[in-house]
Short mmCIF file of C-alpha atoms in Angstrom, two decimals:
data_model
loop_
_atom_site.label_atom_id
_atom_site.label_comp_id
_atom_site.label_asym_id
_atom_site.label_seq_id
_atom_site.Cartn_x
_atom_site.Cartn_y
_atom_site.Cartn_z
CA MET A 401 -161.47 62.22 163.03
CA SER A 402 -163.79 65.22 163.45
CA LEU A 403 -165.50 65.98 166.72
CA LEU A 404 -168.82 65.32 165.04
CA HIS A 405 -167.81 61.70 164.49
CA GLN A 406 -166.36 61.43 167.99
CA LEU A 407 -169.63 62.66 169.44
CA ARG A 408 -171.55 59.91 167.68
CA ARG A 409 -169.35 57.33 169.42
CA ALA A 410 -169.14 58.98 172.84
CA PRO A 411 -171.15 57.93 175.93
CA SER A 412 -174.14 60.17 176.54
CA THR A 413 -172.73 61.52 179.81
CA LEU A 414 -169.57 62.81 178.18
CA PHE A 415 -169.52 66.23 176.59
CA PRO A 416 -166.40 66.34 174.41
CA ALA A 417 -164.62 69.65 174.22
CA CYS A 418 -164.92 71.73 171.09
CA ARG A 419 -162.38 73.76 169.26
CA VAL A 420 -162.87 77.51 169.21
CA SER A 421 -160.59 80.46 168.52
CA HIS A 422 -158.85 79.84 171.84
CA SER A 423 -158.91 76.05 171.73
CA VAL A 424 -159.09 73.91 174.82
CA LYS A 425 -155.60 72.73 173.94
CA ARG A 426 -154.50 76.30 174.52
CA VAL A 427 -156.31 76.24 177.87
CA ALA A 428 -154.42 73.11 178.84
CA ARG A 429 -151.15 74.71 177.77
CA ALA A 430 -151.92 77.76 179.85
CA LEU A 431 -152.62 75.59 182.88
CA SER A 432 -149.29 73.85 182.51
CA SER A 433 -147.25 76.96 181.75
CA ASN A 434 -146.85 78.39 185.23
CA ALA A 435 -143.52 80.19 185.47
CA GLY A 436 -140.75 77.64 185.79
CA PRO A 437 -139.49 74.48 184.06
CA SER A 438 -142.04 72.67 181.95
CA ASP A 439 -140.64 69.15 182.03
CA ALA A 440 -142.67 66.44 183.76
CA ALA A 441 -140.30 66.04 186.71
CA ALA A 442 -140.34 69.76 187.48
CA ARG A 443 -144.12 69.90 187.14
CA SER A 444 -144.58 67.07 189.62
CA ARG A 445 -142.57 69.07 192.18
CA ALA A 446 -144.52 72.26 191.53
CA ARG A 447 -147.43 73.35 193.64
CA PRO A 448 -150.62 71.59 192.45
CA ARG A 449 -152.96 73.77 190.43
CA VAL A 450 -156.20 74.91 192.00
CA VAL A 451 -158.72 75.70 189.27
CA PHE A 452 -161.87 77.64 190.19
CA SER A 453 -164.75 78.81 188.06
CA GLY A 454 -168.44 79.55 188.56
CA ILE A 455 -171.69 79.84 186.65
CA GLN A 456 -174.89 81.63 187.60
CA PRO A 457 -178.14 79.65 187.98
CA THR A 458 -180.13 81.87 185.66
CA GLY A 459 -181.77 79.38 183.35
CA ILE A 460 -180.87 76.51 181.06
CA PRO A 461 -177.50 77.17 179.35
CA HIS A 462 -177.56 78.12 175.70
CA LEU A 463 -175.11 77.13 173.00
CA GLY A 464 -172.78 80.03 173.80
CA ASN A 465 -172.51 78.93 177.44
CA LEU A 466 -171.80 75.36 176.39
CA LEU A 467 -169.12 76.21 173.85
CA GLY A 468 -167.58 79.06 175.82
CA ALA A 469 -167.41 77.60 179.33
CA LEU A 470 -168.84 74.20 180.12
CA LEU A 471 -167.02 72.28 177.40
CA ASN A 472 -163.75 73.71 178.64
CA TRP A 473 -164.52 72.74 182.23
CA VAL A 474 -164.97 69.13 181.16
CA LYS A 475 -161.77 69.28 179.14
CA LEU A 476 -159.87 70.69 182.12
CA GLN A 477 -161.22 67.90 184.29
CA ARG A 478 -160.13 65.29 181.77
CA ASP A 479 -156.64 66.72 181.30
CA ALA A 480 -155.83 67.82 184.86
CA ALA A 481 -152.96 66.20 186.72
CA PRO A 482 -154.03 63.90 189.59
CA GLU A 483 -152.82 66.38 192.20
CA ASP A 484 -154.71 69.34 190.70
CA GLN A 485 -157.88 70.52 192.42
CA LEU A 486 -160.89 71.45 190.31
CA ILE A 487 -163.61 73.54 191.94
CA TYR A 488 -166.80 74.52 190.12
CA SER A 489 -169.47 76.60 191.81
CA ILE A 490 -173.07 77.51 191.04
CA VAL A 491 -172.95 81.14 192.14
CA GLY A 492 -176.41 81.94 193.43
CA TRP A 493 -175.37 85.12 195.27
CA HIS A 494 -174.18 86.60 191.99
CA ALA A 495 -177.58 85.90 190.46
CA LEU A 496 -179.17 88.09 193.15
CA THR A 497 -177.44 91.19 191.79
CA LEU A 498 -180.34 91.40 189.31
CA PRO A 499 -184.02 90.83 190.16
CA GLN A 500 -184.97 87.15 190.42
CA ASP A 501 -188.19 85.27 190.94
CA PRO A 502 -187.58 83.16 194.09
CA LYS A 503 -189.37 80.04 192.83
CA ALA A 504 -187.64 80.24 189.45
CA LEU A 505 -184.24 80.76 191.09
CA SER A 506 -184.74 77.74 193.35
CA ALA A 507 -185.59 75.55 190.37
CA ALA A 508 -182.69 76.99 188.37
CA ARG A 509 -180.19 76.08 191.14
CA SER A 510 -181.20 72.44 190.92
CA ASP A 511 -181.33 72.45 187.13
CA MET A 512 -177.86 73.97 186.83
CA LEU A 513 -176.39 71.25 189.02
CA ALA A 514 -178.06 68.65 186.79
CA VAL A 515 -176.61 70.41 183.73
CA LEU A 516 -173.07 70.31 185.11
CA LEU A 517 -173.36 66.60 185.75
CA ALA A 518 -175.05 65.98 182.41
CA VAL A 519 -172.26 67.59 180.40
CA GLY A 520 -169.68 65.36 182.07
CA LEU A 521 -168.39 66.95 185.28
CA ASP A 522 -167.64 64.18 187.77
CA PRO A 523 -168.32 64.96 191.47
CA LYS A 524 -165.75 62.33 192.43
CA ARG A 525 -163.04 64.26 190.54
CA SER A 526 -164.23 67.86 190.77
CA ILE A 527 -165.77 69.73 193.68
CA ILE A 528 -169.20 70.88 192.50
CA PHE A 529 -171.26 72.95 194.92
CA HIS A 530 -173.64 75.84 195.49
CA GLN A 531 -171.80 79.03 196.44
CA ASP A 532 -174.58 80.02 198.86
CA GLU A 533 -173.99 76.85 200.89
CA ASN A 534 -170.54 78.06 201.90
CA LEU A 535 -170.76 81.23 204.01
CA HIS A 536 -166.99 81.72 203.85
CA HIS A 537 -167.50 83.37 200.46
CA ALA A 538 -169.65 86.13 201.97
CA GLU A 539 -167.35 86.61 204.96
CA LEU A 540 -164.26 86.95 202.81
CA ALA A 541 -166.11 89.26 200.41
CA TRP A 542 -166.87 91.67 203.26
CA ILE A 543 -163.25 91.63 204.42
CA LEU A 544 -162.05 92.30 200.88
CA ASN A 545 -164.65 95.05 200.44
CA CYS A 546 -163.00 96.82 203.35
CA ILE A 547 -159.69 97.04 201.47
CA THR A 548 -161.13 97.72 198.01
CA PRO A 549 -160.77 101.32 196.79
CA MET A 550 -163.99 102.77 195.33
CA GLY A 551 -161.96 104.03 192.39
CA LYS A 552 -161.16 100.48 191.31
CA LEU A 553 -164.82 99.49 191.36
CA LYS A 554 -165.83 102.58 189.42
CA ARG A 555 -163.45 101.55 186.67
CA MET A 556 -165.18 98.18 186.31
CA THR A 557 -167.33 98.13 183.18
CA THR A 558 -169.11 94.79 183.35
CA TRP A 559 -171.93 95.96 185.61
CA LYS A 560 -173.09 98.20 182.77
CA SER A 561 -173.00 95.26 180.39
CA ARG A 562 -175.05 93.14 182.79
CA LEU A 563 -177.65 95.85 183.19
CA ALA A 564 -177.76 96.36 179.44
CA ALA A 565 -178.21 92.62 178.83
CA SER A 566 -180.94 92.35 181.47
CA ARG A 567 -182.89 95.14 179.79
CA ASN A 568 -182.12 94.03 176.22
CA ALA A 569 -180.36 97.32 175.53
CA ARG A 570 -178.17 97.39 172.45
CA ASP A 571 -175.19 98.92 174.25
CA ASP A 572 -174.03 100.31 177.58
CA SER A 573 -174.97 103.88 176.64
CA GLU A 574 -178.64 102.96 177.01
CA VAL A 575 -178.18 101.89 180.65
CA ASP A 576 -179.82 103.98 183.37
CA GLU A 577 -177.32 104.13 186.24
CA SER A 578 -180.13 104.67 188.72
CA LEU A 579 -180.81 100.94 188.35
CA LEU A 580 -177.37 100.07 189.76
CA ASN A 581 -177.52 98.44 193.20
CA ALA A 582 -174.67 97.99 195.67
CA GLY A 583 -174.56 94.24 195.11
CA LEU A 584 -174.06 94.60 191.37
CA PHE A 585 -171.50 97.38 191.89
CA THR A 586 -169.41 95.27 194.29
CA TYR A 587 -169.94 91.84 192.75
CA PRO A 588 -166.36 91.78 191.38
CA VAL A 589 -165.24 91.72 195.03
CA LEU A 590 -167.48 88.73 195.75
CA GLN A 591 -166.01 87.11 192.65
CA ALA A 592 -162.54 87.72 194.07
CA ALA A 593 -163.64 86.13 197.36
CA ASP A 594 -164.98 83.09 195.45
CA ILE A 595 -161.53 82.62 193.96
CA LEU A 596 -159.35 83.49 196.92
CA ALA A 597 -161.33 81.41 199.43
CA TYR A 598 -159.69 78.38 197.82
CA ARG A 599 -156.41 80.14 197.02
CA ALA A 600 -157.05 79.28 193.39
CA THR A 601 -154.09 79.53 191.03
CA HIS A 602 -155.98 79.37 187.72
CA VAL A 603 -159.37 80.78 186.76
CA PRO A 604 -160.88 79.88 183.36
CA VAL A 605 -162.96 82.89 182.32
CA GLY A 606 -164.14 84.65 179.21
CA GLU A 607 -162.36 87.76 178.01
CA ASP A 608 -165.16 89.93 179.39
CA GLN A 609 -164.17 88.82 182.91
CA GLN A 610 -160.45 89.51 182.55
CA GLN A 611 -160.85 92.89 184.26
CA HIS A 612 -162.28 91.15 187.32
CA ILE A 613 -159.36 88.74 187.54
CA GLU A 614 -157.00 91.70 187.52
CA LEU A 615 -158.96 93.17 190.43
CA CYS A 616 -158.75 89.82 192.22
CA ARG A 617 -154.97 89.82 191.80
CA ASP A 618 -154.79 93.40 193.08
CA LEU A 619 -156.83 92.53 196.16
CA ALA A 620 -154.75 89.42 196.86
CA GLU A 621 -151.58 91.46 196.60
CA SER A 622 -153.00 94.23 198.77
CA PHE A 623 -154.04 91.76 201.48
CA ASN A 624 -150.66 90.03 201.41
CA ARG A 625 -148.90 93.37 201.71
CA THR A 626 -151.16 94.76 204.44
CA TYR A 627 -151.45 91.64 206.58
CA LYS A 628 -148.05 90.03 206.43
CA GLY A 629 -147.21 86.56 207.66
CA LYS A 630 -144.33 84.14 207.25
CA ARG A 631 -145.40 83.85 203.63
CA PRO A 632 -148.03 85.54 201.46
CA LEU A 633 -151.45 84.05 202.12
CA PHE A 634 -152.94 84.38 198.65
CA PRO A 635 -151.37 83.35 195.34
CA LEU A 636 -152.00 85.71 192.45
CA PRO A 637 -154.43 83.74 190.29
CA GLN A 638 -153.82 83.47 186.56
CA HIS A 639 -156.72 83.99 184.22
CA VAL A 640 -157.06 81.30 181.59
CA ILE A 641 -159.08 82.64 178.67
CA THR A 642 -161.28 79.75 177.67
CA SER A 643 -162.62 81.17 174.43
CA SER A 644 -162.60 84.28 172.29
CA CYS A 645 -165.29 82.81 170.06
CA ARG A 646 -168.53 84.70 170.57
CA VAL A 647 -171.63 82.73 169.71
CA LEU A 648 -173.99 85.39 168.41
CA SER A 649 -177.74 85.73 168.40
CA LEU A 650 -179.41 83.82 165.58
CA LYS A 651 -181.76 86.76 165.04
CA ASP A 652 -179.37 89.66 165.63
CA PRO A 653 -175.79 88.64 164.84
CA SER A 654 -174.54 92.02 166.04
CA SER A 655 -175.07 90.88 169.65
CA LYS A 656 -174.18 87.83 171.73
CA MET A 657 -176.54 84.92 172.16
CA SER A 658 -178.36 85.67 175.39
CA LYS A 659 -180.88 84.05 177.73
CA SER A 660 -182.49 87.43 178.36
CA SER A 661 -183.46 88.14 174.75
CA PRO A 662 -187.27 88.24 174.35
CA ASP A 663 -186.96 86.30 171.07
CA LEU A 664 -186.77 82.60 171.96
CA ASN A 665 -185.60 81.81 168.44
CA SER A 666 -182.44 83.85 168.95
CA ARG A 667 -180.79 81.11 171.01
CA ILE A 668 -180.39 77.35 171.15
CA LEU A 669 -180.85 75.84 174.60
CA LEU A 670 -179.49 72.55 175.88
CA THR A 671 -183.07 71.36 176.26
CA ASP A 672 -184.18 72.21 172.70
CA THR A 673 -185.56 69.27 170.74
CA THR A 674 -184.19 68.15 167.40
CA ALA A 675 -187.06 69.90 165.64
CA GLN A 676 -186.47 73.12 167.60
CA VAL A 677 -182.76 73.10 166.78
CA ARG A 678 -183.46 72.69 163.08
CA SER A 679 -186.17 75.33 163.10
CA LYS A 680 -184.05 77.91 164.91
CA ILE A 681 -181.02 77.36 162.69
CA ARG A 682 -183.20 77.41 159.58
CA GLY A 683 -184.60 80.77 160.69
CA ALA A 684 -181.20 82.29 161.51
CA VAL A 685 -180.57 85.69 159.96
CA THR A 686 -178.16 85.61 157.00
CA ASP A 687 -178.01 87.73 153.82
CA SER A 688 -178.90 87.54 150.13
CA ILE A 689 -175.33 87.29 148.80
CA LEU A 690 -174.61 84.14 146.79
CA GLY A 691 -171.99 81.77 148.17
CA ILE A 692 -170.52 81.54 151.66
CA THR A 693 -167.61 83.60 152.95
CA TYR A 694 -166.30 84.19 156.45
CA ASP A 695 -166.56 87.95 156.95
CA PRO A 696 -167.80 88.81 160.47
CA ALA A 697 -168.00 92.53 159.70
CA ALA A 698 -169.81 92.43 156.35
CA ARG A 699 -171.64 89.09 156.70
CA PRO A 700 -172.15 88.51 160.45
CA GLY A 701 -174.99 86.00 160.04
CA ALA A 702 -173.06 83.63 157.77
CA ALA A 703 -169.92 84.11 159.87
CA ASN A 704 -171.83 83.18 163.02
CA LEU A 705 -173.08 79.94 161.46
CA LEU A 706 -169.59 79.07 160.26
CA SER A 707 -168.20 79.75 163.74
CA ILE A 708 -170.80 77.48 165.33
CA LEU A 709 -170.07 74.71 162.84
CA ALA A 710 -166.33 75.08 163.43
CA ALA A 711 -166.82 74.88 167.19
CA CYS A 712 -168.95 71.75 166.88
CA THR A 713 -166.72 69.87 164.42
CA GLY A 714 -163.28 70.97 165.57
CA GLU A 715 -162.37 72.35 162.16
CA GLU A 716 -160.87 75.73 161.36
CA VAL A 717 -163.50 78.25 160.38
CA THR A 718 -161.48 79.40 157.37
CA VAL A 719 -161.27 75.83 156.07
CA LEU A 720 -165.02 75.48 156.40
CA ALA A 721 -165.57 78.76 154.59
CA GLU A 722 -163.58 77.49 151.62
CA ARG A 723 -165.58 74.27 151.56
CA TYR A 724 -168.90 76.17 151.50
CA ALA A 725 -167.74 78.88 149.10
CA ASP A 726 -169.93 77.63 146.26
CA LYS A 727 -172.82 76.43 148.42
CA GLY A 728 -175.91 78.21 149.65
CA HIS A 729 -177.13 79.23 153.07
CA GLY A 730 -179.64 76.40 153.04
CA GLN A 731 -176.92 73.73 152.91
CA LEU A 732 -174.86 75.53 155.57
CA LYS A 733 -177.85 75.80 157.90
CA ALA A 734 -178.73 72.12 157.44
CA ASP A 735 -175.17 71.07 158.33
CA VAL A 736 -175.00 73.43 161.31
CA ALA A 737 -178.28 72.05 162.64
CA GLU A 738 -176.97 68.48 162.34
CA ALA A 739 -173.70 69.35 164.08
CA VAL A 740 -175.43 71.17 166.94
CA GLU A 741 -177.89 68.32 167.41
CA GLU A 742 -175.05 65.79 167.57
CA LEU A 743 -173.31 68.00 170.14
CA ILE A 744 -176.21 68.43 172.54
CA LYS A 745 -178.29 65.28 172.22
CA GLY A 746 -176.28 63.22 174.73
CA PRO A 747 -176.14 65.89 177.46
CA ARG A 748 -179.79 66.77 176.77
CA ALA A 749 -180.93 63.21 177.41
CA GLU A 750 -178.75 62.95 180.51
CA PHE A 751 -180.10 66.24 181.86
CA GLU A 752 -183.69 65.08 181.40
CA ARG A 753 -182.82 61.94 183.37
CA LEU A 754 -180.93 63.72 186.15
CA LYS A 755 -183.25 66.63 186.82
CA GLY A 756 -185.87 64.30 188.28
CA GLU A 757 -183.39 62.66 190.68
CA LYS A 758 -183.81 65.22 193.44
CA GLU A 759 -182.31 63.10 196.20
CA TYR A 760 -179.20 62.36 194.17
CA LEU A 761 -178.75 66.02 193.24
CA ALA A 762 -179.18 67.03 196.88
CA SER A 763 -176.54 64.50 197.95
CA VAL A 764 -174.08 65.74 195.32
CA ALA A 765 -174.66 69.34 196.41
CA LYS A 766 -174.26 68.46 200.09
CA GLU A 767 -171.05 66.52 199.54
CA GLY A 768 -169.64 69.25 197.30
CA ALA A 769 -170.42 71.96 199.84
CA GLU A 770 -168.76 69.95 202.62
CA LYS A 771 -165.60 69.54 200.55
CA ALA A 772 -165.62 73.23 199.64
CA ARG A 773 -166.04 74.33 203.26
CA GLN A 774 -163.19 72.09 204.37
CA LEU A 775 -160.87 73.84 201.92
CA SER A 776 -162.06 77.39 202.57
CA GLU A 777 -162.08 76.92 206.36
CA VAL A 778 -158.28 76.73 206.32
CA THR A 779 -158.12 79.99 204.37
CA ILE A 780 -160.69 81.89 206.41
CA ARG A 781 -159.09 80.88 209.71
CA GLU A 782 -155.78 82.32 208.54
CA VAL A 783 -157.53 85.46 207.25
CA ARG A 784 -159.22 86.03 210.63
CA ALA A 785 -155.94 85.56 212.45
CA ARG A 786 -154.08 88.01 210.24
CA ILE A 787 -156.69 90.78 210.48
CA GLY A 788 -157.19 90.33 214.26
CA LEU A 789 -160.63 88.69 214.38
CA VAL A 790 -159.56 85.92 216.77
#
């Protein structure tokens, strides 16, 4: 049964996982493939997994965010062993590395929490909290900054990508380095602190964040080596690549779908109506070649639509390409619009319901922050003891 049919039968609060190039099944395999025996008995004796990931509160998620991250988080929650810990954070401090409107950021924090609940994250199973409500992140980030070589940070490339995206530049070469602030330059260290505060063992991230996970591992190893104890304090977290499928702009399929693009029709948001979804897909850039083929280099527009349809239905993109080989772009766009609408309509309705329940959202955030602080307090106490701040 295709995911499209499953979605029609699913409760509105559930957001079933999609299949992309790196499927969520692969994510689950990666989570269960820690070095050592893989049989059930051995796994039950192994150290429980601690999964950590975060998302910035910078607006309503678009289709790329949903397919690339949030769907996988829900899948991880559903498939995790009972003893595994799942920690998901709304990382407001990271958002501050680029200019923000204070009122808009405050609203976005609340909206992002509602989104996470709407797509199916369960606060009774996963710890869901605002990063800025746990000061241990900032304290550990400063301590890690003090052992981070400048050379390692200079080799990080993602700050250029973030600046480029914020200014709608086509590539990193157009970025003016005078716009770089210290927070953006060192944010990979804060990201490492986010992870290590909970001694996370697995971090689901996109491929563009893999470099940061390597830095996190380096810092964990450096701390363990510099401040020895009876046993190493920090595990070396494994990155779990959640997706290599890039959902591209509907108007410029040479670039990723982005919230910062000035063209609202370039992206599909969780809150888009049925009519808006259809209109945006109908207006997606394609080409004048007859028939449909999957050729990302020569036909990026058609390839992007096929990739979106594959992600929504759980089918292989090459199989879909064969099915649409003798059809036109109009038919493909109509089917993509239907699949996307089926995917988002449940979470969209749930988000609209939840975002007005301010007291409930505040209680979820408060409870999540308390749980997070309880976990990180154990870590930060040990860190202080090892470095001499006791």
